[in-house]
Each structure stands twice: as C-alpha cells, then as structure tokens.
Coordinates of C-alpha atoms in Angstrom, one line a residue:
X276 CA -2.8 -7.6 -3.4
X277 CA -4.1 -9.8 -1.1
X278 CA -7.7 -9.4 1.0
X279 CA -7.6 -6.9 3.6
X280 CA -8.9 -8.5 7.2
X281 CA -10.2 -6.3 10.1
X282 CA -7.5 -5.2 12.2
X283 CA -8.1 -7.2 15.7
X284 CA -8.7 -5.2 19.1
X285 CA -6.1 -6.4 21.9
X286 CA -2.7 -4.9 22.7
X287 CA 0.2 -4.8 20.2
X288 CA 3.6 -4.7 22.3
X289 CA 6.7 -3.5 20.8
X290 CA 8.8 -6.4 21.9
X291 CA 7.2 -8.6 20.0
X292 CA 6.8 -6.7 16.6
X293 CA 9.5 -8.2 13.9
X294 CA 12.0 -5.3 13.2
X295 CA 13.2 -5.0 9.5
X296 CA 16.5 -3.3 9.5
X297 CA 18.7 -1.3 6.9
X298 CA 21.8 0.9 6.8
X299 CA 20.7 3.9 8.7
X300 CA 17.4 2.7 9.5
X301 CA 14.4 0.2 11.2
X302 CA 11.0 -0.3 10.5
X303 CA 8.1 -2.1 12.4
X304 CA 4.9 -2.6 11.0
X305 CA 2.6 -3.3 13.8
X306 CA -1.1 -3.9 12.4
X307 CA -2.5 -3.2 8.7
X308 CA -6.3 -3.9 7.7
X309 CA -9.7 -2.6 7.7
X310 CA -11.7 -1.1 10.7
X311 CA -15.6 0.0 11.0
X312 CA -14.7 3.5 9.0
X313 CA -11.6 2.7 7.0
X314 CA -10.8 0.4 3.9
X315 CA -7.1 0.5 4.9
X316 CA -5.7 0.9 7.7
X317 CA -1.5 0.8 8.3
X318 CA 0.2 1.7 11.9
X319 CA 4.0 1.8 11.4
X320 CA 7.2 2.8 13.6
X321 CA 10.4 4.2 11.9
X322 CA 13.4 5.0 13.6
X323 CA 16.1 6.1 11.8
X324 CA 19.7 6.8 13.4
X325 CA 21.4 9.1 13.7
X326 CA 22.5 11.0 10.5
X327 CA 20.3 8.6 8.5
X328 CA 20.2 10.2 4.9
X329 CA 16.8 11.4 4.4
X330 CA 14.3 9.8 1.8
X331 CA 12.5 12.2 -0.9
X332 CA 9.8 13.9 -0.4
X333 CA 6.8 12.6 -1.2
X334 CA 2.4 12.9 -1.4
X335 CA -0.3 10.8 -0.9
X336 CA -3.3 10.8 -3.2
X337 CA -6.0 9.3 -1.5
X338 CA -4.4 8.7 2.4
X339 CA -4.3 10.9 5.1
X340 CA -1.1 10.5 7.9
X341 CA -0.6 10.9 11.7
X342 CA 2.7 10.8 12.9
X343 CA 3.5 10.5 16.8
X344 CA 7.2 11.8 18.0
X345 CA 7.8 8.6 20.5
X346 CA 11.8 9.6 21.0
X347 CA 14.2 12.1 19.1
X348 CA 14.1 15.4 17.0
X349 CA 13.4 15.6 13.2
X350 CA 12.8 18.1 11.1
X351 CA 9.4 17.9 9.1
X352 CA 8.9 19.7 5.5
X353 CA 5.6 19.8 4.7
X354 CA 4.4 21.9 1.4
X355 CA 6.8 24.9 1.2
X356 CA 7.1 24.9 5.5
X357 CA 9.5 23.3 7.8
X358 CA 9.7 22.6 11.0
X359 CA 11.8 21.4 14.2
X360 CA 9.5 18.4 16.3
X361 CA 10.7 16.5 19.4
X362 CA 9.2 13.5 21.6
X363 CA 5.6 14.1 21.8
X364 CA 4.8 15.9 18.8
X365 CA 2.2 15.3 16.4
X366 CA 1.7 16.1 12.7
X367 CA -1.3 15.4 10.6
X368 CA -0.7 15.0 6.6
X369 CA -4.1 15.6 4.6
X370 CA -3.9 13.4 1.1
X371 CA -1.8 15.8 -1.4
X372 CA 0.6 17.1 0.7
X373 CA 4.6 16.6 0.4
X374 CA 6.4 15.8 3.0
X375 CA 9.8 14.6 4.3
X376 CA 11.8 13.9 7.6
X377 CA 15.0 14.1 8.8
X378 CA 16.6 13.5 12.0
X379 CA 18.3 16.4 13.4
X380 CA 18.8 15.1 16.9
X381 CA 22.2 13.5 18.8
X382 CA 20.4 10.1 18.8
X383 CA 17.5 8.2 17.0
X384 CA 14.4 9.4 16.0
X385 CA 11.9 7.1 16.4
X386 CA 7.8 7.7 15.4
X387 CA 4.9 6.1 14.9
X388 CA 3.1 6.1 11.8
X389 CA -1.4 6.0 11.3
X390 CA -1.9 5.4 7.3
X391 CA -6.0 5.8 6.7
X392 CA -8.3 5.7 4.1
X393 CA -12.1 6.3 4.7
X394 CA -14.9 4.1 3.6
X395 CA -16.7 7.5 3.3
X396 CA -15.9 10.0 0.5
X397 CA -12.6 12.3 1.2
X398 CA -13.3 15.5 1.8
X399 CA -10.5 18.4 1.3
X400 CA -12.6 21.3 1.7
X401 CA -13.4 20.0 5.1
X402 CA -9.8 19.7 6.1
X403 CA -9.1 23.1 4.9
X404 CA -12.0 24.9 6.4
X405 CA -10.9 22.8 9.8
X406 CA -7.4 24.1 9.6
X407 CA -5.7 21.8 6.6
X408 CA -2.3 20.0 7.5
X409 CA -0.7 20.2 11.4
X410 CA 2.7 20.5 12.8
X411 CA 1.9 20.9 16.6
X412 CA 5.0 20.9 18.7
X413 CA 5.0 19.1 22.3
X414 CA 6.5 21.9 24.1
X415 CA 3.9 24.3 23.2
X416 CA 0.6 22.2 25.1
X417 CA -0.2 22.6 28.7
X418 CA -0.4 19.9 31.3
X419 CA -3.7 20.2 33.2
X420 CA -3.3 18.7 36.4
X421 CA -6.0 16.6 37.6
X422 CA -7.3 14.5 40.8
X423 CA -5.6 11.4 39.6
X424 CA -2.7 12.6 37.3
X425 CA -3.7 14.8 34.7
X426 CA -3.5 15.1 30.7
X427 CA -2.6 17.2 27.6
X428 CA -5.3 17.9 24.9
X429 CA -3.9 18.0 21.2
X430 CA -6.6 18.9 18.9
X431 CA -10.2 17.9 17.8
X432 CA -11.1 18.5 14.4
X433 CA -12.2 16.8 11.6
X434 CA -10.0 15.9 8.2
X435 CA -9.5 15.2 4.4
X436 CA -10.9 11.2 5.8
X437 CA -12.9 12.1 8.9
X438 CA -15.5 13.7 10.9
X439 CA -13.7 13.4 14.3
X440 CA -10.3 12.9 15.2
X441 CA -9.4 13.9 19.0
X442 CA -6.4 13.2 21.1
X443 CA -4.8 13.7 24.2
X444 CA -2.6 12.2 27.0
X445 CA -3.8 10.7 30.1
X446 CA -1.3 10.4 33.0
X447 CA -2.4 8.6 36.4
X448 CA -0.5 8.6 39.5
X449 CA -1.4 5.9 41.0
X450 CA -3.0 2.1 40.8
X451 CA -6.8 1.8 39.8
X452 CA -8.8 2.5 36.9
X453 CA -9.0 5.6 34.5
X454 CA -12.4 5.6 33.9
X455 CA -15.4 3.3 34.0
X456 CA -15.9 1.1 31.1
X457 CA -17.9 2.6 28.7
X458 CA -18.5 2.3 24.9
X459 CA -18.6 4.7 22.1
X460 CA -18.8 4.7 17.9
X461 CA -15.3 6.1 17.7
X462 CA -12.4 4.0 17.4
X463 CA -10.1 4.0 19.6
X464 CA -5.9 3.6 19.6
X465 CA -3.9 3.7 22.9
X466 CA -0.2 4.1 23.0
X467 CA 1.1 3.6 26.2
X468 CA 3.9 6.5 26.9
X469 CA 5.4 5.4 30.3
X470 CA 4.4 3.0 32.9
X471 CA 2.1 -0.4 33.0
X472 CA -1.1 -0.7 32.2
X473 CA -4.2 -3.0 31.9
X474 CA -7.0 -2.5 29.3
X475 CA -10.3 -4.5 29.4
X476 CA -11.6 -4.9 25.4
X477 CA -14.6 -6.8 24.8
X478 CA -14.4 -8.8 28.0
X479 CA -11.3 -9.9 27.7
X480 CA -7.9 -8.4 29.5
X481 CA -4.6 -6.9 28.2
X482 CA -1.1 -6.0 29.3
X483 CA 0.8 -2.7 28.4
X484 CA 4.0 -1.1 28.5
X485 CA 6.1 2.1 27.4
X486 CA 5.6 1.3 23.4
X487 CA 2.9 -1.0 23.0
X488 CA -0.3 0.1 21.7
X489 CA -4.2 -1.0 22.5
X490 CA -6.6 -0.6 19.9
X491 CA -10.7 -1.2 20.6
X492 CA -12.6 -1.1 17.9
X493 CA -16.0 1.1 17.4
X494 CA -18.6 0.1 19.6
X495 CA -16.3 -2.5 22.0
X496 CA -16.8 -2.2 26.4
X497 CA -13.2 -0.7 27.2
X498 CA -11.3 0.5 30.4
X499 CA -7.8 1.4 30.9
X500 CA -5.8 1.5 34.5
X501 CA -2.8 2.4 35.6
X502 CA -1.3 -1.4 36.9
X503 CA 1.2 -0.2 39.6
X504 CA 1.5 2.8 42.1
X505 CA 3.5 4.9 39.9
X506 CA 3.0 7.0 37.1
X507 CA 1.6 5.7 33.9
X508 CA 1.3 8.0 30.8
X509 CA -0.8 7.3 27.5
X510 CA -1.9 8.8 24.3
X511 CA -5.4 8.2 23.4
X512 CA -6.5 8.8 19.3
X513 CA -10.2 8.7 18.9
X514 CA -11.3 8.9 15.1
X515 CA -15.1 8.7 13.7

C-alpha cells in the first residue's frame, strides 16, 4: 500500500469527484490520507438506487465511522438494533460494531461516509462511558433560530478514536460572513447543505455548493459566508 499524504485543506465539490458505478449502485471517494490526529483518514459518498440489494453486514477492527444522510431513507442495523434514518441523519460506528444499510425509500439513498483512525491509542471504554455507537434521527433535533439564520446541534462527545467530536448545522439568511476568522486545534469538515458559499483557508479563498465539502486542517485562519442573499445551509464536524 502506497504512502499515505496529508489530506489538503480547500474545497472538494461534488461535480468534480470521478463517480464509479455498478448495477444498483455509485461511489465517490472524495479525499483519503492523513491529518494532524489521524493515520488514515477516508471521506466517501455512496448512493445506492433504489431497491439496490444490500451488502453484508460487516465490523471494523481498528476504524471508527460517521455516516451523513445527504438525500433518501435507509435502514441502518447496527449490533442486534435497527433503525429507519432520512436526509439529515447521522450515525456514529465505534470499531467492533456490525453494521449494514439498506435503502428503504422511493428513490436513492445517497450518504456520506468519514473512515478515521487515531494517531492516539483507541479507546472503547471511553466510547461506552460517552454513550457507545449513535443512530440520531433528523426529525428528532430542534432548529434554534438565530439573528442571522439559525442552526441544529447534534452531539458533542468523545469516541472509540477521539477526545472531541461536535457537530451541527449553520443556516444564514442572508449575504455576509458567519463568523470572524478564527483558528482552533480541531479539525474541521464543512459540507455545504443548500446554497453558495465562500470559505477563506489559510489565506486563500474557496467556492461551495449543495454537496461539496471544505475541510481546514488543525490550527488553519478559516471563515465561512453565505455568497448570495438567500439561504445557505451547512454541516460543520469538528474532531480533536
């Protein structure tokens, strides 16, 4: 296997990511490397169609999972549970845990896959103690309105690979700038949900859209803005 480099910051955009197709399904593998806190690092979409046959379950021994619900429904089994997830939903896979999807929806399910393995030890009693695997269904977070858009908040928590991992949506309802540009240890992965956007890395400037994906690594100047007057809407994944 060939020498893994350090995944670059900038935007990914879905357009231009090759597609590699099969009978009942497409995948997209849109960056794989290293990063300041992990020895391997894979992000991945998979749609499959509709009635796609489903692949076996399967583990992980030493790689923890995030999987993002961008479109669709699918049915996640996970251990001895199952459960019904549509667009927005997240599940988090510690290393040792089975799991399998289907798509039970009219359409395609499309998601978006985080593969991770930490430089630091893994650490399963910490995942346990912190809540162990998660199947967190969109429809059951709360939209807090704020003074320019508003947000959801997922979860922060650490894992089997990591002290931190936080996330949440941003939506802004107008032109202008999130945030000020700031820096902090975490790495940080945008995807951008609906809308276009602009995000400043490391002095340099990037263009977004519904699919694409920033990524500023640990310790890297960032700001995001919303580029038009109209919504934009993003998930932010923060991981230490």
């Amino acid at each position: 296997m060939a020498q893994l480099k350090p995944v670059s910051s900038g935007a990914y955009r879905w357009a231009d990511i090759p597609v590699v197709k099969s009978n009942d399904r497409e995948g997209r593998k849109i960056m794989e490397g290293t990063t300041a806190g992990f020895d391997y690092f894979e992000v991945h979409a998979t749609t499959q169609y509709k009635g796609a046959v489903p692949k076996p379950s399967h583990t992980q021994t030493d790689i923890e999972e995030l999987i993002f619900v961008k479109e669709g429904t699918l049915k996640f089994t996970m251990g001895a549970d199952s459960k019904i997830l549509g667009k927005g939903s997240i599940i988090l896979i510690p290393p040792h845990e089975a799991q399998a999807i289907q798509n039970v929806g009219d359409g395609p399910l499309t998601y978006y896959v985080m593969m991770f393995r930490s430089k630091n030890k893994m650490d399963m009693e910490r995942s346990a103690k912190a809540g162990g695997p998660v199947m967190l269904n969109a429809d059951s977070l709360k939209f807090v309105p704020s003074a320019k858009g508003g947000g959801i908040k997922y979860f922060e928590r650490p894992t089997a690979m990591l002290s931190k991992l936080e996330m949440h949506i941003t939506q802004l309802n107008a032109q202008g700038p999130s945030h000020t540009p700031h820096t902090h240890p975490d790495t940080e992965m945008i995807i951008i949900l609906e809308g276009d956007t602009y995000m400043t890395i490391a002095g340099k400037t990037y263009q977004a859209t519904a699919g694409d994906i920033y990524l500023a690594n640990s310790n890297e100047l960032h700001g995001i803005g919303n580029a038009k007057d109209a919504t934009c809407r993003y998930l932010a994944i923060r991981w230490l």
